[in-house]
Amino acid sequence: MKVFNVNFQGEKNSIYCKCENTRNGFKHVATMNYNGNTYVATSYYINRTWEYFEYQSVIRKLYYIISDEIKEKAVEEWKTTKGKKRISKAERERIYKDIDTLFKDSFMEITKEPTYRYIYM
């Protein structure tokens, strides 16, 4: 297991990554705890992966899972505060853009390989 130390949204956090065999190839699994929730992302490969560093695509997928959840929560919060059942496309895109700017630094960090260590199990 490989543990990446990342700075996610201003908090130091760890992403636990492992590789497992499957019937047709292998898969990468990344797990991260954030805001009291555990997030898991999985990517399947048949032969090999072409990444800048090992587990890059599954870590990116993990970040998107977290940001998408936060975007949906923000939209639901907007609806409840405004007392509306629907939201316009322009307002939804504005909310998404605001959240993307919050996550910009976190996404930029994974373009280069974060520090890591191995845990032997």
Coordinates of C-alpha atoms in Angstrom, one line a residue:
M1 CA 0.0 0.0 0.0
K2 CA 1.2 3.4 -0.9
V3 CA 0.2 6.4 1.2
F4 CA 0.3 9.9 -0.4
N5 CA 0.5 12.9 1.8
V6 CA -1.5 15.7 0.3
N7 CA -2.7 19.2 1.2
F8 CA -6.4 19.0 0.4
Q9 CA -8.4 22.2 0.9
G10 CA -5.8 23.6 3.3
E11 CA -5.8 20.4 5.5
K12 CA -3.0 17.8 5.5
N13 CA -4.5 14.5 4.5
S14 CA -3.5 11.0 3.5
I15 CA -4.7 9.0 0.5
Y16 CA -4.3 5.3 0.8
C17 CA -3.7 3.6 -2.6
K18 CA -3.4 -0.1 -3.4
C19 CA -3.3 -2.3 -6.4
E20 CA -5.3 -5.5 -6.6
N21 CA -5.6 -8.2 -9.2
T22 CA -8.8 -8.8 -11.1
R23 CA -10.0 -11.6 -13.4
N24 CA -9.1 -9.6 -16.5
G25 CA -6.3 -7.4 -15.3
F26 CA -5.8 -5.2 -12.2
K27 CA -7.3 -2.2 -10.4
H28 CA -6.1 0.7 -8.4
V29 CA -8.1 1.7 -5.3
A30 CA -7.7 5.1 -3.5
T31 CA -9.3 5.9 -0.2
M32 CA -9.4 9.2 1.7
N33 CA -11.1 10.5 4.8
Y34 CA -12.4 14.1 4.4
N35 CA -14.9 16.0 6.6
G36 CA -15.7 12.8 8.5
N37 CA -16.6 10.9 5.4
T38 CA -14.6 8.1 3.7
Y39 CA -14.3 8.4 -0.1
V40 CA -13.2 5.5 -2.4
A41 CA -12.3 5.7 -6.0
T42 CA -11.5 2.7 -8.3
S43 CA -10.0 2.4 -11.7
Y44 CA -9.7 -0.8 -13.7
Y45 CA -7.0 -1.7 -16.2
I46 CA -6.5 -4.6 -18.5
N47 CA -2.9 -4.4 -19.4
R48 CA -1.1 -1.3 -18.1
T49 CA -1.6 2.3 -17.2
W50 CA 0.0 5.4 -18.6
E51 CA 0.3 7.9 -15.9
Y52 CA 2.7 10.5 -14.9
F53 CA 3.1 8.8 -11.5
E54 CA 1.6 5.6 -10.1
Y55 CA -2.1 6.0 -9.0
Q56 CA -2.5 9.5 -10.6
S57 CA -5.7 8.8 -12.4
V58 CA -7.4 7.1 -9.4
I59 CA -6.4 10.1 -7.1
R60 CA -7.8 12.5 -9.7
K61 CA -11.0 10.5 -9.8
L62 CA -11.2 10.6 -6.0
Y63 CA -10.9 14.4 -6.0
Y64 CA -13.7 14.7 -8.6
I65 CA -15.9 12.5 -6.5
I66 CA -15.4 14.8 -3.5
S67 CA -15.9 18.0 -5.4
D68 CA -19.0 16.7 -7.1
E69 CA -20.6 15.8 -3.8
I70 CA -19.8 19.3 -2.4
K71 CA -21.2 20.9 -5.6
E72 CA -24.5 19.0 -5.1
K73 CA -24.7 19.9 -1.5
A74 CA -24.1 23.6 -2.4
V75 CA -27.0 23.5 -4.9
E76 CA -29.3 21.8 -2.4
E77 CA -28.3 24.4 0.2
W78 CA -29.1 27.2 -2.3
K79 CA -32.5 25.7 -2.9
T80 CA -33.4 25.5 0.8
T81 CA -32.2 29.0 1.6
K82 CA -34.1 30.5 -1.4
G83 CA -37.1 28.4 -0.8
K84 CA -37.1 27.1 -4.3
K85 CA -37.4 23.6 -5.8
R86 CA -35.6 24.3 -9.0
I87 CA -32.4 26.2 -9.9
S88 CA -31.6 28.0 -13.2
K89 CA -28.7 26.7 -15.3
A90 CA -26.8 29.9 -15.0
E91 CA -27.1 29.9 -11.2
R92 CA -26.0 26.2 -11.0
E93 CA -23.0 27.0 -13.2
R94 CA -22.0 30.0 -11.0
I95 CA -22.1 27.7 -7.9
Y96 CA -20.0 25.1 -9.7
K97 CA -17.5 27.7 -10.8
D98 CA -17.2 29.0 -7.2
I99 CA -16.5 25.5 -5.9
D100 CA -14.0 24.8 -8.7
T101 CA -12.0 27.9 -7.7
L102 CA -12.0 26.5 -4.1
F103 CA -10.6 23.2 -5.3
K104 CA -8.1 24.7 -7.9
D105 CA -5.1 24.4 -5.6
S106 CA -5.9 20.9 -4.6
F107 CA -6.3 19.8 -8.2
M108 CA -3.0 21.6 -9.2
E109 CA -1.2 19.7 -6.5
I110 CA -1.9 16.3 -8.1
T111 CA -0.3 17.4 -11.5
K112 CA 3.0 16.6 -9.8
E113 CA 3.7 13.6 -7.6
P114 CA 2.9 14.2 -3.9
T115 CA 5.2 12.8 -1.2
Y116 CA 4.5 9.3 -0.3
R117 CA 5.5 6.4 1.9
Y118 CA 4.9 2.6 1.8
I119 CA 2.9 0.7 4.3
Y120 CA 3.5 -3.1 4.3
M121 CA 0.6 -5.3 5.2

